[in-house]
Coordinates of N, CA and C in Angstrom, one line a residue:
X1 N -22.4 -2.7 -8.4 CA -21.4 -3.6 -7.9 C -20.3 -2.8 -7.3
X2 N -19.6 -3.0 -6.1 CA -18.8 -2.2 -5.1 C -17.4 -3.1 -5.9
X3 N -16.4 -2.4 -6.7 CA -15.5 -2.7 -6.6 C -14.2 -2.3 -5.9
X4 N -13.4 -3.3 -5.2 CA -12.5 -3.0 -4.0 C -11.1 -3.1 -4.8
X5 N -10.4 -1.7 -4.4 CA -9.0 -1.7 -5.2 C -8.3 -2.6 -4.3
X6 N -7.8 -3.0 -5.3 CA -6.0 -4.7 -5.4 C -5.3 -3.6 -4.1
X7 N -4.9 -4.6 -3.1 CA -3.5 -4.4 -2.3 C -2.9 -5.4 -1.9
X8 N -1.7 -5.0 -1.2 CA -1.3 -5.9 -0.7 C -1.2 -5.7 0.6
X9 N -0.4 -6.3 1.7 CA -0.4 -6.2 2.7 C 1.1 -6.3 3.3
X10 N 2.0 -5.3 4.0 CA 3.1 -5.2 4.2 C 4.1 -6.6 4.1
X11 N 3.5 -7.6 5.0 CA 3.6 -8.5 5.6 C 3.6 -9.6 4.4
X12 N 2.6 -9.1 3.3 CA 2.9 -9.8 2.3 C 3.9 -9.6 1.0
X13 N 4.0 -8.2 1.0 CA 5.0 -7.9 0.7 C 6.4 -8.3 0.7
X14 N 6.5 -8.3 2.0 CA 8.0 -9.1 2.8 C 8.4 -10.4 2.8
X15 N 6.7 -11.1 2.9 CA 6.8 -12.6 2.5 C 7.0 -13.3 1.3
X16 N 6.5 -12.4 0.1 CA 6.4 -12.9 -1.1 C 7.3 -12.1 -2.3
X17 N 7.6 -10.8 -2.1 CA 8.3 -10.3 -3.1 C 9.4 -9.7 -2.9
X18 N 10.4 -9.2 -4.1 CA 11.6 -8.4 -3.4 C 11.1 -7.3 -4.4
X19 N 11.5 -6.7 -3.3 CA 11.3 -4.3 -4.3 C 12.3 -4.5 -5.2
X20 N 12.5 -4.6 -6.7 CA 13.4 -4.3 -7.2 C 13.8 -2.8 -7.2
X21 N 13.1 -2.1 -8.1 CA 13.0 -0.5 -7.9 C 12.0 0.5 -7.1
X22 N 12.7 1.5 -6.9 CA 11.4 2.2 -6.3 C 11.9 3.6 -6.8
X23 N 10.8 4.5 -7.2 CA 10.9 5.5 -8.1 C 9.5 6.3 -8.0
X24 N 8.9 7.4 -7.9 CA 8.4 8.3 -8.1 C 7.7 8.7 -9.9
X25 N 6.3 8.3 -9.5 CA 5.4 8.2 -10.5 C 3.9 9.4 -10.4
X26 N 3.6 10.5 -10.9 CA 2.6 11.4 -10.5 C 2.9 12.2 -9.6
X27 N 3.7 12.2 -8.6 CA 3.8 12.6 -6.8 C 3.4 11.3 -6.2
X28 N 3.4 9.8 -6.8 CA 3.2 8.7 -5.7 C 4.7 7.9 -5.7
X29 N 5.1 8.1 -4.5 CA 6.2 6.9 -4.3 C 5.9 5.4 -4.4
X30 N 6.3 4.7 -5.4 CA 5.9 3.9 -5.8 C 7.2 2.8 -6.0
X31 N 7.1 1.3 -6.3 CA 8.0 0.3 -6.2 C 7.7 -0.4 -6.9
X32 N 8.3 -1.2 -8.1 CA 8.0 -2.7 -8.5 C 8.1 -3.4 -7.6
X33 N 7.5 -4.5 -7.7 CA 7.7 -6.1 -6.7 C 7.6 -6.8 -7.6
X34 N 8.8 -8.0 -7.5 CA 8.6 -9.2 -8.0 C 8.8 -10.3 -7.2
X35 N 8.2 -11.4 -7.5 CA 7.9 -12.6 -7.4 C 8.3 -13.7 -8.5
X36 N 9.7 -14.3 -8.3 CA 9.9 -15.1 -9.1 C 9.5 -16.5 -8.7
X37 N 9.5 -16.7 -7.8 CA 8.5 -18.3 -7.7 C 7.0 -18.3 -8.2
X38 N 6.4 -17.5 -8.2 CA 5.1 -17.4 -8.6 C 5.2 -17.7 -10.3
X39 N 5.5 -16.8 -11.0 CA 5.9 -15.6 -11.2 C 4.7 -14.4 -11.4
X40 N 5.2 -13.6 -10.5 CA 4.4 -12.3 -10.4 C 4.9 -10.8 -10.2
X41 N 4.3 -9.8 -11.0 CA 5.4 -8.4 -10.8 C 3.8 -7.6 -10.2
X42 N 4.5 -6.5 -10.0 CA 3.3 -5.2 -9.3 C 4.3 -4.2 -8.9
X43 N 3.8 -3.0 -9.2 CA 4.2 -1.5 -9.2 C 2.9 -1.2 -8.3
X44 N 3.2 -0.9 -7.0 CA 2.5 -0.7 -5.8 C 3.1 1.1 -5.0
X45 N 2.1 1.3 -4.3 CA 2.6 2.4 -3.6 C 2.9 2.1 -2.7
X46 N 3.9 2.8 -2.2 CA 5.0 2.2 -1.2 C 4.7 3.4 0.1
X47 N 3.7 3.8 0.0 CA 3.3 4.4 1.1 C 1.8 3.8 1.6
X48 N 1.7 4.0 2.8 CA 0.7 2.4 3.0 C -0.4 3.5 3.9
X49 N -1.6 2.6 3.1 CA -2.9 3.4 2.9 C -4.1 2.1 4.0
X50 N -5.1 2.6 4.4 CA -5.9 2.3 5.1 C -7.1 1.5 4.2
X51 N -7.4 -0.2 4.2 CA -8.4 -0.9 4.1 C -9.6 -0.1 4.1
X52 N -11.0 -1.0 3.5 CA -12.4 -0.6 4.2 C -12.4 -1.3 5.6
X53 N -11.4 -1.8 6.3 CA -11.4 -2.6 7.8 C -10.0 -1.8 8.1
X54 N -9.7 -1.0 7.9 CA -8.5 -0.1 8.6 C -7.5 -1.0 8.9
X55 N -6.9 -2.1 7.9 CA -5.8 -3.1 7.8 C -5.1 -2.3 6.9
X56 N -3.5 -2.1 7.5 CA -2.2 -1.3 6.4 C -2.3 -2.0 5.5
X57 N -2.1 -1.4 4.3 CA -2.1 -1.9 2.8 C -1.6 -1.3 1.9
X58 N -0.9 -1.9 0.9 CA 0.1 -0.8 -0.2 C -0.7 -1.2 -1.5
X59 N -1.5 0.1 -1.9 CA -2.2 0.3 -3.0 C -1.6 -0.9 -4.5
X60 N -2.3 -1.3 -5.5 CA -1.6 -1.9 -6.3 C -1.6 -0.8 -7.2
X61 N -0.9 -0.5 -8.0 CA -1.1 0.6 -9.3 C -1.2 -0.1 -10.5
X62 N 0.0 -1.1 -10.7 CA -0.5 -2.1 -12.0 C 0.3 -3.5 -11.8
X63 N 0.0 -3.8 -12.7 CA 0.1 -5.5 -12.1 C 0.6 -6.8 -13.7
X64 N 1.7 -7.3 -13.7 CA 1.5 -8.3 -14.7 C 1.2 -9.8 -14.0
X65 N 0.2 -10.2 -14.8 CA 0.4 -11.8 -14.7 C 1.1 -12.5 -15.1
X66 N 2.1 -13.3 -14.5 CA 2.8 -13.7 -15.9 C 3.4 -15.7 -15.3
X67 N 3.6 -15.6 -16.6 CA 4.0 -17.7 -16.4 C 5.4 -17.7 -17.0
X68 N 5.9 -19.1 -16.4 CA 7.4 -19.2 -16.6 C 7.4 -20.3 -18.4
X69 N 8.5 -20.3 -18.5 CA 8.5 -20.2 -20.2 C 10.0 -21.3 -19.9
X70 N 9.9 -22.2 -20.8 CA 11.5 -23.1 -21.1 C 12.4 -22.2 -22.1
X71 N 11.9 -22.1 -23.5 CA 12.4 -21.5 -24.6 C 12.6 -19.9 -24.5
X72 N 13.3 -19.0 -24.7 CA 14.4 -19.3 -24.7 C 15.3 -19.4 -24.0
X73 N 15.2 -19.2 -22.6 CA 16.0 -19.6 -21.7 C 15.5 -20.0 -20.5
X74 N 16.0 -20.2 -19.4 CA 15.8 -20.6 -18.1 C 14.9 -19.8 -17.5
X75 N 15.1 -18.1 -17.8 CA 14.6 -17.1 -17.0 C 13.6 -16.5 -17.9
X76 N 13.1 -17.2 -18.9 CA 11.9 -16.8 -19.7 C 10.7 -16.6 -19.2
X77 N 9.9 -15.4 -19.2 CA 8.9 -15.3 -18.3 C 7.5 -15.2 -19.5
X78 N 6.4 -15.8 -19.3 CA 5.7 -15.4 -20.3 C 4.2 -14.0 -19.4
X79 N 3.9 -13.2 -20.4 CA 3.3 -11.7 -19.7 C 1.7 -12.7 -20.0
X80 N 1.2 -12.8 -19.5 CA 0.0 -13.4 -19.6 C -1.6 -12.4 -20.0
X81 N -1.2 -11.0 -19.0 CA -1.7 -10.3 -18.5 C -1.6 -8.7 -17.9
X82 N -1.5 -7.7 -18.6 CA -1.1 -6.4 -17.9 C -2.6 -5.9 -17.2
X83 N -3.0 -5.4 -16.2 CA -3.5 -4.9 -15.4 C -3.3 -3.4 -15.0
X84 N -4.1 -2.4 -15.0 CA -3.7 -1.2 -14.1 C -5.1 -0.8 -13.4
X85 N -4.6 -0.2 -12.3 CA -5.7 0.7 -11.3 C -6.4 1.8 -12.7
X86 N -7.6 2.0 -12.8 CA -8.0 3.3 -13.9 C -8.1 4.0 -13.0
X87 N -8.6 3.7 -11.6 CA -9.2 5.2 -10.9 C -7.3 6.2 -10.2
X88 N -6.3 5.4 -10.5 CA -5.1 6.2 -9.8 C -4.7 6.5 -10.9
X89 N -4.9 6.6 -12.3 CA -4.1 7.3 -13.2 C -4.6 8.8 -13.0
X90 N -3.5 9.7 -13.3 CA -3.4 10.8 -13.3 C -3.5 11.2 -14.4
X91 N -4.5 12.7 -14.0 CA -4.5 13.3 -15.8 C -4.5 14.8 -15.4
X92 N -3.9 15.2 -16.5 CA -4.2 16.9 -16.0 C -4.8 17.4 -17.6
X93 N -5.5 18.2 -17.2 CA -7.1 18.4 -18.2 C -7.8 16.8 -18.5
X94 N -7.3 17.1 -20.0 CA -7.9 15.9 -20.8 C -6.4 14.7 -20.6
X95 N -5.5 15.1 -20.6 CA -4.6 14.2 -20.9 C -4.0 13.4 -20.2
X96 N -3.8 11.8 -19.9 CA -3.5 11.0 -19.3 C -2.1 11.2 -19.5
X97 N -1.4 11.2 -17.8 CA 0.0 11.3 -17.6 C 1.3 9.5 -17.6
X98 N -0.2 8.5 -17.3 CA 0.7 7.2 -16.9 C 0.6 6.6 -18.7
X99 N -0.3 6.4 -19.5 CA -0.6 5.7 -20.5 C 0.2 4.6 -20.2
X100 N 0.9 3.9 -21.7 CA 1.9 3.0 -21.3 C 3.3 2.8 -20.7
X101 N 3.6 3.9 -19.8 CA 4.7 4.1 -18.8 C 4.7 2.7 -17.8
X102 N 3.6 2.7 -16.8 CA 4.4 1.4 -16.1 C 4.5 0.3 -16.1
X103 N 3.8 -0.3 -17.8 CA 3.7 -1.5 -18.3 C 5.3 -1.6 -18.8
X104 N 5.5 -0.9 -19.9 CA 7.3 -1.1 -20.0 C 8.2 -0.9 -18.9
X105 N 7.8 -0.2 -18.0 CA 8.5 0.3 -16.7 C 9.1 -1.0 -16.0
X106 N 7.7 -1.7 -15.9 CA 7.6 -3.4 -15.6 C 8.8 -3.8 -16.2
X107 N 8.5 -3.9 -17.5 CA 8.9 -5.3 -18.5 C 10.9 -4.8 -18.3
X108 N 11.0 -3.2 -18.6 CA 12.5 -2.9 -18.4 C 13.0 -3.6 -17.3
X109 N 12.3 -3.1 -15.6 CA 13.1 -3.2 -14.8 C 13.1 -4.8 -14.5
X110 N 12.3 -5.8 -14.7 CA 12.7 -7.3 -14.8 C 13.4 -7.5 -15.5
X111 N 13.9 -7.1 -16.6 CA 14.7 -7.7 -18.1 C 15.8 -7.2 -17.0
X112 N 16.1 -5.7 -16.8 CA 17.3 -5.4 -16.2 C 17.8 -6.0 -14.9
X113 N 17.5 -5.6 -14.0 CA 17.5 -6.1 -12.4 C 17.0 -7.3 -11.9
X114 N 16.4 -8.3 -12.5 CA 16.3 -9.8 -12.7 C 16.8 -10.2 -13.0
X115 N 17.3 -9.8 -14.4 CA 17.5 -11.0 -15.8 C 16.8 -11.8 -15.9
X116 N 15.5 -11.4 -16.4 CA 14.3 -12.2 -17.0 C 13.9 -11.7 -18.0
X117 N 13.9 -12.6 -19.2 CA 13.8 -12.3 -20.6 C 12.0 -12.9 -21.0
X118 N 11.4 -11.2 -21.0 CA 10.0 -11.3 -21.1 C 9.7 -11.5 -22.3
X119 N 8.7 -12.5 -22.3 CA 8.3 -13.3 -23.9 C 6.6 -13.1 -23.8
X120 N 5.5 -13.1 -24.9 CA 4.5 -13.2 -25.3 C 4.2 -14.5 -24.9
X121 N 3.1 -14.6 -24.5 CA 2.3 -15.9 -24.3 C 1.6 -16.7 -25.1
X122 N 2.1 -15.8 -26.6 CA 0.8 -16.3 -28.1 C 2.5 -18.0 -28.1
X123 N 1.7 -18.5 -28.7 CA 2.3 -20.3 -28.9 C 3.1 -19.8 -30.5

């Protein structure tokens, strides 16, 4: 089974999300995106890479799913879902350099530069 890595597309980018941060991960220039109407976040590379049909595309690196929440406030997001690329983590020897770096990376820079207060999805 041919599995095709998550992107996005500039255009979709622009249409659907705002860059909160953008910061340097491995040697990849890299950006959160969020999506508050959806709700959707992604830590993407912000240098844009070529399709299997040679369409611009900004790599996904990791990705939450997530749903909007009433309790405890308005901007309650619930995480449904953490996601990451395995084949773009970096390692040098044996040791993995991203582990759980851009899953809190996520969750900080929405709590901070949103003000969205990330909550569990368990009931």
């Amino acid at each position: 089974m041919t599995v095709l890595p998550m992107s996005y597309s500039p255009s979709a980018i622009d249409r659907c999300f705002v860059i909160v941060d953008e910061f340097d991960v491995a040697g990849i220039r890299a950006a959160v995106i969020y999506d508050a109407a959806t709700p959707r976040a992604a830590i993407i590379d912000l240098d844009i890479t070529a399709d299997i049909r040679g369409a611009a595309r900004h790599r996904v690196l990791a990705m939450l799913n997530l749903a909007k929440k009433k309790p405890p406030g308005n901007n309650a997001i619930a995480v449904k879902r953490f996601w990451q690329d395995q084949n773009c983590v970096a390692k040098a020897g044996d040791t993995c350099l991203w582990t759980a770096g851009l899953e809190t990376h996520m969750y900080e820079t929405l709590a901070i530069k949103c003000g969205v207060t990330v909550v569990s999805d368990n009931e």
